[in-house]
Amino acid sequence: MTDRPKKQPVATASPFELVVKATNDVIYDLDIELGKVSWNEPLYSHYGYPKTAAINTVEWWTSHIHPEDALRIENEITTWLEGDLSIWEAKYRFLKANGQYNYIRDRGYVIRDGAGKAVRIIGSFLDITKQHELDRAKDEFISLVSHQLRTPLTVVRTYGEMLDMGTFGKLPQKQAVPVKKMTDASIRLIELVSDILSISRLEMNAIVARPAITDVNQLISEQIDQLRPILSDKKITISFTPQSLVSSVAIDPELVAQIIHNFLTNSIRYTVNQPATIKIMITPTKDNFTISITDNGIGIPENAQEHVFQRFYRANNAENIENHGTGLGLYLVKLLAESCRGRVWFTSVESKGSTFYLELPYSTTLGRK
Ligand code: ADP
């Protein structure tokens, strides 16, 4: 009898082992106590490292994170492991063997023991360098276009205002109305373009907070003064009680002024029942202080509340009373607050009013990364 060819053994690998082999992404498995990491094939094939024991340690990994990202990542991971969330995700630059840094999206899942202590992390690196470069090129383009648009728009606005003021002779009523509409539209367009420009710069991290010793009370008073003409038109008064503890803090005055300006213009814009009072307060705590702006305006419907910091979002009740908004103001405010190492939030009841808050540290030491 001749021997029959032996059957190939049925694959005994677990689905996890097969996925680790099949994927293009780097998969890692980190034993936190031992500080040991195991990697799958793409770490060697894609990032170019040899298979040596030296690379199987946490120290090797962290020493290959870009120095400008390393501290942020270390802080984020510490907070994650000490907290109770199971997933952490971050974008950072990781060094390849050829000396080039690639952008990666690292997503980790932590396994904790019975006492909640983090013992193991399984995660993956997705190389997002191409996507990052495309995003950057798009942002640069938007930034350039917005910048180029501002100059001709300012010319339209200036001549419109001059016509409106009668600099070239008094206009007959038939012409004055369309000229005023045209001028107002050019002002709105300039504001829109400025917001888009600021947003694209903030998204590219091209704006970094420059702290300077500032009197927050004076900064707020200046913002109120700028809005005086609209306030008296709308019969709105502002009550503001200065707070001596914030008369000398290290914040970026321009960025913070922009946040206050946006909050205040919204409060004025969405206050329909007049006369009315908008209340500004400053509450100091140990490490931070909070500026709050309260109005008795239209409020934000409950179903809209989770969306108002998203770009271009406007609640229905706002669209009904004011068709000039863009829905960019609060998104911009959120980015500005992040670049000042602060945070923004609000409380609101529809038809009753809203309070918007800005919390800032007494000292903004670094810009957003
Ligand atoms: P907009 O240009 O529409 O004012 P924002 O981004 O500044 O854009 O605000 C987004 C939306 O949040 C507004 O359209 C409105 O629905 C809501 N909102 C913001 N501030 C207030 C406020 N003080 N009172 C009521 N609604 C507000």
CSV table of C-alpha atoms and ligand atoms in Angstrom, one decimal:
chain,number,residue,atom,x,y,z
A,1,MET,CA,0.0,0.0,0.0
A,2,THR,CA,1.3,3.4,-0.9
A,3,ASP,CA,1.2,6.2,1.7
A,4,ARG,CA,-1.6,8.8,1.1
A,5,PRO,CA,-0.3,12.4,1.2
A,6,LYS,CA,-0.9,13.8,4.7
A,7,LYS,CA,-3.6,16.4,5.1
A,8,GLN,CA,-2.5,20.0,5.9
A,9,PRO,CA,-3.2,20.7,9.6
A,10,VAL,CA,-6.3,22.8,10.1
A,11,ALA,CA,-5.3,26.3,11.2
A,12,THR,CA,-5.3,26.4,14.9
A,13,ALA,CA,-4.5,30.0,15.3
A,14,SER,CA,-7.1,32.2,17.2
A,15,PRO,CA,-9.0,34.9,15.3
A,16,PHE,CA,-6.9,37.4,17.2
A,17,GLU,CA,-3.6,35.8,16.0
A,18,LEU,CA,-4.9,35.8,12.4
A,19,VAL,CA,-6.0,39.5,12.5
A,20,VAL,CA,-2.6,40.4,13.9
A,21,LYS,CA,-1.0,38.6,10.9
A,22,ALA,CA,-3.5,39.9,8.3
A,23,THR,CA,-3.6,43.6,9.2
A,24,ASN,CA,-1.4,46.4,7.8
A,25,ASP,CA,-1.6,48.3,11.1
A,26,VAL,CA,0.9,47.9,13.9
A,27,ILE,CA,-0.7,45.9,16.7
A,28,TYR,CA,1.0,46.0,20.1
A,29,ASP,CA,0.5,44.1,23.3
A,30,LEU,CA,2.0,45.8,26.4
A,31,ASP,CA,2.5,44.2,29.8
A,32,ILE,CA,2.5,47.2,32.0
A,33,GLU,CA,4.2,45.7,35.0
A,34,LEU,CA,7.1,44.2,33.1
A,35,GLY,CA,7.3,47.2,30.7
A,36,LYS,CA,7.5,44.7,27.8
A,37,VAL,CA,5.8,45.1,24.4
A,38,SER,CA,5.3,42.7,21.6
A,39,TRP,CA,4.7,44.0,18.1
A,40,ASN,CA,3.4,42.4,14.9
A,41,GLU,CA,5.1,42.4,11.5
A,42,PRO,CA,4.2,45.9,10.3
A,43,LEU,CA,6.4,47.5,12.9
A,44,TYR,CA,9.4,45.9,11.2
A,45,SER,CA,8.2,46.0,7.6
A,46,HIS,CA,6.6,49.5,7.6
A,47,TYR,CA,8.7,51.4,10.1
A,48,GLY,CA,11.9,49.6,9.2
A,49,TYR,CA,13.1,48.3,12.6
A,50,PRO,CA,15.0,45.0,13.0
A,51,LYS,CA,13.6,42.3,15.1
A,52,THR,CA,15.7,42.7,18.2
A,53,ALA,CA,14.8,42.4,21.9
A,54,ALA,CA,15.9,46.0,22.4
A,55,ILE,CA,12.7,47.3,20.7
A,56,ASN,CA,10.4,45.3,22.9
A,57,THR,CA,10.3,47.7,25.8
A,58,VAL,CA,8.2,50.7,26.7
A,59,GLU,CA,11.3,52.9,26.9
A,60,TRP,CA,12.2,52.1,23.3
A,61,TRP,CA,8.6,53.1,22.3
A,62,THR,CA,8.5,56.4,24.2
A,63,SER,CA,11.9,57.4,23.0
A,64,HIS,CA,10.6,57.2,19.4
A,65,ILE,CA,7.8,59.6,20.0
A,66,HIS,CA,8.5,63.1,18.6
A,67,PRO,CA,10.0,65.3,21.4
A,68,GLU,CA,7.3,67.9,20.9
A,69,ASP,CA,4.5,65.3,21.4
A,70,ALA,CA,6.1,63.2,24.1
A,71,LEU,CA,5.1,65.1,27.2
A,72,ARG,CA,1.5,65.5,26.0
A,73,ILE,CA,1.2,61.8,25.3
A,74,GLU,CA,2.8,60.8,28.6
A,75,ASN,CA,0.3,63.1,30.5
A,76,GLU,CA,-2.6,61.7,28.5
A,77,ILE,CA,-1.7,58.1,29.1
A,78,THR,CA,-1.1,58.7,32.9
A,79,THR,CA,-4.6,60.3,33.2
A,80,TRP,CA,-6.2,57.5,31.2
A,81,LEU,CA,-4.6,54.7,33.2
A,82,GLU,CA,-5.4,56.4,36.5
A,83,GLY,CA,-9.0,56.9,35.4
A,84,ASP,CA,-11.7,54.4,34.5
A,85,LEU,CA,-12.0,54.7,30.7
A,86,SER,CA,-11.0,51.6,28.7
A,87,ILE,CA,-10.2,53.3,25.4
A,88,TRP,CA,-7.6,56.0,24.7
A,89,GLU,CA,-6.9,57.5,21.3
A,90,ALA,CA,-4.3,60.1,20.2
A,91,LYS,CA,-2.4,61.4,17.2
A,92,TYR,CA,1.3,61.9,17.4
A,93,ARG,CA,4.5,61.6,15.4
A,94,PHE,CA,6.5,58.4,15.6
A,95,LEU,CA,10.1,57.9,14.4
A,96,LYS,CA,10.8,55.5,11.5
A,97,ALA,CA,14.2,53.7,11.2
A,98,ASN,CA,15.1,56.0,8.3
A,99,GLY,CA,14.9,59.1,10.6
A,100,GLN,CA,11.6,60.4,9.3
A,101,TYR,CA,8.6,61.0,11.6
A,102,ASN,CA,5.2,59.7,10.4
A,103,TYR,CA,1.9,60.8,11.9
A,104,ILE,CA,0.1,57.9,13.6
A,105,ARG,CA,-3.3,57.4,15.2
A,106,ASP,CA,-2.7,55.3,18.3
A,107,ARG,CA,-5.7,53.6,19.8
A,108,GLY,CA,-5.3,51.6,23.0
A,109,TYR,CA,-7.5,49.3,25.0
A,110,VAL,CA,-6.6,48.8,28.7
A,111,ILE,CA,-7.2,45.7,30.7
A,112,ARG,CA,-7.5,46.2,34.4
A,113,ASP,CA,-7.2,43.7,37.3
A,114,GLY,CA,-10.0,43.2,39.9
A,115,ALA,CA,-8.8,46.2,41.8
A,116,GLY,CA,-9.1,48.4,38.7
A,117,LYS,CA,-5.3,48.7,38.3
A,118,ALA,CA,-4.2,48.8,34.6
A,119,VAL,CA,-2.2,45.7,33.8
A,120,ARG,CA,-2.1,45.3,30.0
A,121,ILE,CA,-2.7,47.4,26.9
A,122,ILE,CA,-3.6,46.1,23.5
A,123,GLY,CA,-3.6,48.7,20.7
A,124,SER,CA,-2.8,49.7,17.2
A,125,PHE,CA,-1.0,52.4,15.2
A,126,LEU,CA,-2.6,53.6,12.0
A,127,ASP,CA,-0.3,55.5,9.8
A,128,ILE,CA,-2.2,58.8,8.9
A,129,THR,CA,0.7,60.7,7.4
A,130,LYS,CA,-0.9,61.1,4.0
A,131,GLN,CA,-4.2,62.2,5.5
A,132,HIS,CA,-2.4,64.6,7.7
A,133,GLU,CA,-0.6,66.1,4.7
A,134,LEU,CA,-3.8,66.5,2.7
A,135,ASP,CA,-5.6,68.1,5.7
A,136,ARG,CA,-2.7,70.5,6.1
A,137,ALA,CA,-2.6,71.4,2.3
A,138,LYS,CA,-6.4,72.0,2.5
A,139,ASP,CA,-6.1,74.2,5.6
A,140,GLU,CA,-3.3,76.2,4.0
A,141,PHE,CA,-5.4,76.8,0.9
A,142,ILE,CA,-8.4,77.9,2.9
A,143,SER,CA,-6.2,80.2,5.0
A,144,LEU,CA,-4.7,81.7,1.8
A,145,VAL,CA,-8.0,82.2,0.1
A,146,SER,CA,-9.6,83.8,3.1
A,147,HIS,CA,-6.6,86.2,3.5
A,148,GLN,CA,-6.9,87.2,-0.2
A,149,LEU,CA,-10.6,87.8,0.1
A,150,ARG,CA,-10.3,90.2,3.0
A,151,THR,CA,-8.5,93.0,1.1
A,152,PRO,CA,-11.1,93.5,-1.7
A,153,LEU,CA,-14.0,93.0,0.7
A,154,THR,CA,-12.6,95.8,2.9
A,155,VAL,CA,-12.5,98.1,-0.1
A,156,VAL,CA,-16.2,97.3,-0.8
A,157,ARG,CA,-17.1,98.0,2.8
A,158,THR,CA,-15.2,101.2,3.0
A,159,TYR,CA,-16.7,102.7,-0.1
A,160,GLY,CA,-20.2,101.5,0.9
A,161,GLU,CA,-19.8,103.2,4.3
A,162,MET,CA,-18.6,106.4,2.6
A,163,LEU,CA,-21.6,106.4,0.3
A,164,ASP,CA,-23.8,105.7,3.3
A,165,MET,CA,-22.4,108.7,5.2
A,166,GLY,CA,-22.8,111.0,2.2
A,167,THR,CA,-19.1,111.5,1.6
A,168,PHE,CA,-19.8,111.7,-2.1
A,169,GLY,CA,-23.0,113.7,-1.7
A,170,LYS,CA,-26.4,112.8,-0.1
A,171,LEU,CA,-27.9,109.8,-1.8
A,172,PRO,CA,-31.6,109.8,-2.8
A,173,GLN,CA,-33.7,107.4,-0.6
A,174,LYS,CA,-34.0,105.0,-3.6
A,175,GLN,CA,-30.3,104.5,-3.6
A,176,ALA,CA,-29.6,104.9,0.1
A,177,VAL,CA,-31.5,101.7,1.0
A,178,PRO,CA,-29.7,99.3,-1.4
A,179,VAL,CA,-26.3,100.9,-0.6
A,180,LYS,CA,-27.0,100.3,3.2
A,181,LYS,CA,-27.9,96.6,2.5
A,182,MET,CA,-24.8,96.2,0.3
A,183,THR,CA,-22.6,97.6,3.0
A,184,ASP,CA,-24.2,95.5,5.8
A,185,ALA,CA,-23.7,92.4,3.6
A,186,SER,CA,-20.0,93.2,3.0
A,187,ILE,CA,-19.5,93.6,6.8
A,188,ARG,CA,-21.1,90.2,7.4
A,189,LEU,CA,-18.9,88.7,4.7
A,190,ILE,CA,-15.8,90.2,6.2
A,191,GLU,CA,-16.8,88.7,9.6
A,192,LEU,CA,-17.4,85.3,8.0
A,193,VAL,CA,-14.1,85.4,6.2
A,194,SER,CA,-12.3,86.4,9.4
A,195,ASP,CA,-13.9,83.6,11.3
A,196,ILE,CA,-12.9,81.0,8.6
A,197,LEU,CA,-9.4,82.4,8.6
A,198,SER,CA,-9.1,82.2,12.4
A,199,ILE,CA,-10.6,78.7,12.5
A,200,SER,CA,-8.2,77.4,9.8
A,201,ARG,CA,-5.2,78.9,11.6
A,202,LEU,CA,-6.3,77.4,14.9
A,203,GLU,CA,-6.9,74.0,13.3
A,204,MET,CA,-3.4,74.1,11.8
A,205,ASN,CA,-2.0,75.0,15.2
A,206,ALA,CA,-0.7,78.2,13.6
A,207,ILE,CA,-2.0,80.3,16.5
A,208,VAL,CA,-0.3,79.8,19.8
A,209,ALA,CA,-1.3,81.6,22.9
A,210,ARG,CA,1.0,84.4,23.8
A,211,PRO,CA,0.4,85.1,27.5
A,212,ALA,CA,0.9,88.7,28.8
A,213,ILE,CA,0.1,90.1,32.1
A,214,THR,CA,-3.5,91.3,31.7
A,215,ASP,CA,-6.2,93.0,33.7
A,216,VAL,CA,-9.2,90.8,32.9
A,217,ASN,CA,-11.6,93.5,34.3
A,218,GLN,CA,-10.3,96.1,31.9
A,219,LEU,CA,-10.4,93.6,29.0
A,220,ILE,CA,-14.1,92.9,29.7
A,221,SER,CA,-14.9,96.6,30.0
A,222,GLU,CA,-13.3,97.3,26.7
A,223,GLN,CA,-15.4,94.6,25.0
A,224,ILE,CA,-18.5,96.1,26.6
A,225,ASP,CA,-17.5,99.6,25.4
A,226,GLN,CA,-17.1,98.4,21.8
A,227,LEU,CA,-20.7,97.1,21.8
A,228,ARG,CA,-22.2,100.2,23.3
A,229,PRO,CA,-23.9,101.4,20.1
A,230,ILE,CA,-25.7,98.1,19.5
A,231,LEU,CA,-26.6,97.9,23.3
A,232,SER,CA,-28.3,101.3,23.2
A,233,ASP,CA,-30.1,100.5,19.9
A,234,LYS,CA,-31.5,97.3,21.5
A,235,LYS,CA,-32.2,98.8,25.0
A,236,ILE,CA,-29.9,96.3,26.7
A,237,THR,CA,-27.8,97.1,29.7
A,238,ILE,CA,-24.8,95.1,30.9
A,239,SER,CA,-24.1,94.6,34.6
A,240,PHE,CA,-20.5,93.8,35.3
A,241,THR,CA,-18.9,93.5,38.7
A,242,PRO,CA,-15.0,93.6,38.5
A,243,GLN,CA,-13.0,91.1,40.5
A,244,SER,CA,-9.7,92.3,42.0
A,245,LEU,CA,-8.2,88.8,42.0
A,246,VAL,CA,-8.0,88.8,38.2
A,247,SER,CA,-6.5,92.3,37.7
A,248,SER,CA,-3.1,90.8,36.9
A,249,VAL,CA,-3.1,87.3,35.2
A,250,ALA,CA,-1.0,85.8,32.5
A,251,ILE,CA,-3.4,85.2,29.6
A,252,ASP,CA,-3.4,85.9,25.9
A,253,PRO,CA,-5.4,89.1,25.8
A,254,GLU,CA,-6.3,89.0,22.1
A,255,LEU,CA,-7.6,85.4,22.2
A,256,VAL,CA,-9.6,85.9,25.4
A,257,ALA,CA,-11.0,89.2,24.1
A,258,GLN,CA,-12.2,87.3,21.0
A,259,ILE,CA,-14.0,84.7,23.2
A,260,ILE,CA,-15.7,87.4,25.3
A,261,HIS,CA,-16.7,89.3,22.2
A,262,ASN,CA,-18.3,86.2,20.7
A,263,PHE,CA,-20.2,85.3,23.9
A,264,LEU,CA,-21.4,88.9,24.3
A,265,THR,CA,-22.5,89.4,20.7
A,266,ASN,CA,-24.5,86.2,20.9
A,267,SER,CA,-26.1,87.2,24.2
A,268,ILE,CA,-27.1,90.5,22.6
A,269,ARG,CA,-28.2,89.0,19.4
A,270,TYR,CA,-30.4,86.3,21.0
A,271,THR,CA,-32.1,88.6,23.6
A,272,VAL,CA,-35.4,89.6,22.1
A,273,ASN,CA,-37.5,90.9,25.0
A,274,GLN,CA,-36.2,94.4,25.9
A,275,PRO,CA,-35.4,96.2,28.0
A,276,ALA,CA,-33.0,93.5,29.3
A,277,THR,CA,-29.9,93.1,31.3
A,278,ILE,CA,-26.9,90.9,30.5
A,279,LYS,CA,-24.9,89.9,33.6
A,280,ILE,CA,-21.1,89.3,33.5
A,281,MET,CA,-19.5,87.7,36.6
A,282,ILE,CA,-16.0,86.5,37.4
A,283,THR,CA,-15.6,83.6,39.9
A,284,PRO,CA,-12.1,82.9,41.1
A,285,THR,CA,-11.1,79.4,42.4
A,286,LYS,CA,-7.7,78.1,43.5
A,287,ASP,CA,-6.1,77.5,40.1
A,288,ASN,CA,-8.6,79.0,37.7
A,289,PHE,CA,-11.1,81.7,37.3
A,290,THR,CA,-14.4,81.6,35.4
A,291,ILE,CA,-16.1,84.3,33.4
A,292,SER,CA,-19.8,83.9,33.0
A,293,ILE,CA,-22.2,85.8,30.8
A,294,THR,CA,-25.9,85.4,31.5
A,295,ASP,CA,-28.8,86.6,29.3
A,296,ASN,CA,-32.6,86.2,29.5
A,297,GLY,CA,-32.8,85.6,25.8
A,298,ILE,CA,-34.4,82.9,23.6
A,299,GLY,CA,-32.3,80.1,25.2
A,300,ILE,CA,-31.2,76.9,23.5
A,301,PRO,CA,-33.7,74.1,22.9
A,302,GLU,CA,-32.7,70.9,24.7
A,303,ASN,CA,-32.2,68.9,21.5
A,304,ALA,CA,-29.8,71.5,20.1
A,305,GLN,CA,-27.6,71.8,23.2
A,306,GLU,CA,-25.1,69.1,22.3
A,307,HIS,CA,-24.6,70.6,18.8
A,308,VAL,CA,-24.0,74.3,19.4
A,309,PHE,CA,-20.2,74.0,19.6
A,310,GLN,CA,-20.1,72.3,16.2
A,311,ARG,CA,-19.3,74.3,13.1
A,312,PHE,CA,-22.1,75.8,11.1
A,313,TYR,CA,-24.7,74.5,13.6
A,314,ARG,CA,-27.6,76.9,14.4
A,315,ALA,CA,-30.6,76.0,16.6
A,316,ASN,CA,-34.1,76.5,14.9
A,317,ASN,CA,-35.2,79.2,17.3
A,318,ALA,CA,-32.1,81.2,16.5
A,319,GLU,CA,-32.6,80.9,12.8
A,320,ASN,CA,-36.2,82.1,13.2
A,321,ILE,CA,-35.2,85.4,14.8
A,322,GLU,CA,-31.9,86.2,13.2
A,323,ASN,CA,-30.8,85.2,9.7
A,324,HIS,CA,-27.4,86.7,9.8
A,325,GLY,CA,-25.6,84.1,11.9
A,326,THR,CA,-23.1,81.7,10.5
A,327,GLY,CA,-22.9,79.0,13.2
A,328,LEU,CA,-19.1,79.5,13.4
A,329,GLY,CA,-18.8,81.7,16.4
A,330,LEU,CA,-19.0,79.0,19.1
A,331,TYR,CA,-16.8,76.6,17.2
A,332,LEU,CA,-14.2,79.3,17.0
A,333,VAL,CA,-14.7,80.1,20.7
A,334,LYS,CA,-14.0,76.4,21.6
A,335,LEU,CA,-10.8,76.3,19.6
A,336,LEU,CA,-9.7,79.7,21.1
A,337,ALA,CA,-10.4,78.4,24.6
A,338,GLU,CA,-8.3,75.2,24.0
A,339,SER,CA,-5.4,77.3,22.7
A,340,CYS,CA,-5.5,79.2,26.0
A,341,ARG,CA,-5.6,76.0,28.0
A,342,GLY,CA,-9.1,76.8,29.1
A,343,ARG,CA,-12.6,75.4,28.5
A,344,VAL,CA,-16.1,76.7,27.6
A,345,TRP,CA,-19.5,75.4,28.4
A,346,PHE,CA,-23.1,76.7,29.0
A,347,THR,CA,-26.4,76.1,30.7
A,348,SER,CA,-29.6,77.1,29.0
A,349,VAL,CA,-33.4,76.8,29.2
A,350,GLU,CA,-35.4,77.5,26.0
A,351,SER,CA,-37.3,80.8,26.2
A,352,LYS,CA,-35.7,81.6,29.6
A,353,GLY,CA,-32.1,82.4,28.8
A,354,SER,CA,-28.5,81.1,28.8
A,355,THR,CA,-25.3,81.4,30.7
A,356,PHE,CA,-22.0,80.8,28.8
A,357,TYR,CA,-18.8,80.1,30.8
A,358,LEU,CA,-15.1,80.5,30.1
A,359,GLU,CA,-12.7,78.9,32.6
A,360,LEU,CA,-9.1,79.9,32.4
A,361,PRO,CA,-6.0,79.1,34.4
A,362,TYR,CA,-4.4,82.1,36.1
A,363,SER,CA,-1.4,81.5,33.9
A,364,THR,CA,-1.4,80.2,30.3
A,365,THR,CA,2.1,78.9,29.9
A,366,LEU,CA,1.9,77.1,26.6
A,367,GLY,CA,-0.1,77.1,23.4
A,368,ARG,CA,-2.2,74.3,22.1
A,369,LYS,CA,-0.5,71.4,20.5
B,1,ADP,P1,-24.4,82.1,15.2
B,1,ADP,O1,-23.7,82.8,14.1
B,1,ADP,O2,-25.5,81.4,14.7
B,1,ADP,O3,-24.7,82.9,16.4
B,1,ADP,P2,-22.7,80.6,17.0
B,1,ADP,O4,-21.7,79.5,16.7
B,1,ADP,O5,-22.1,81.8,17.7
B,1,ADP,O6,-23.4,81.0,15.6
B,1,ADP,O7,-23.8,79.9,17.9
B,1,ADP,C1,-24.3,78.7,17.5
B,1,ADP,C2,-25.8,78.6,17.9
B,1,ADP,O8,-25.8,78.5,19.3
B,1,ADP,C3,-26.6,79.8,17.6
B,1,ADP,O9,-27.1,79.7,16.2
B,1,ADP,C4,-27.8,79.7,18.6
B,1,ADP,O10,-28.6,78.6,18.2
B,1,ADP,C5,-27.0,79.2,19.8
B,1,ADP,N1,-26.7,80.2,20.7
B,1,ADP,C6,-25.4,80.7,21.0
B,1,ADP,N2,-25.4,81.7,21.9
B,1,ADP,C7,-26.7,81.8,22.3
B,1,ADP,C8,-27.4,82.6,23.3
B,1,ADP,N3,-26.8,83.5,24.1
B,1,ADP,N4,-28.7,82.4,23.4
B,1,ADP,C9,-29.4,81.5,22.7
B,1,ADP,N5,-28.8,80.7,21.7
B,1,ADP,C10,-27.5,80.9,21.6
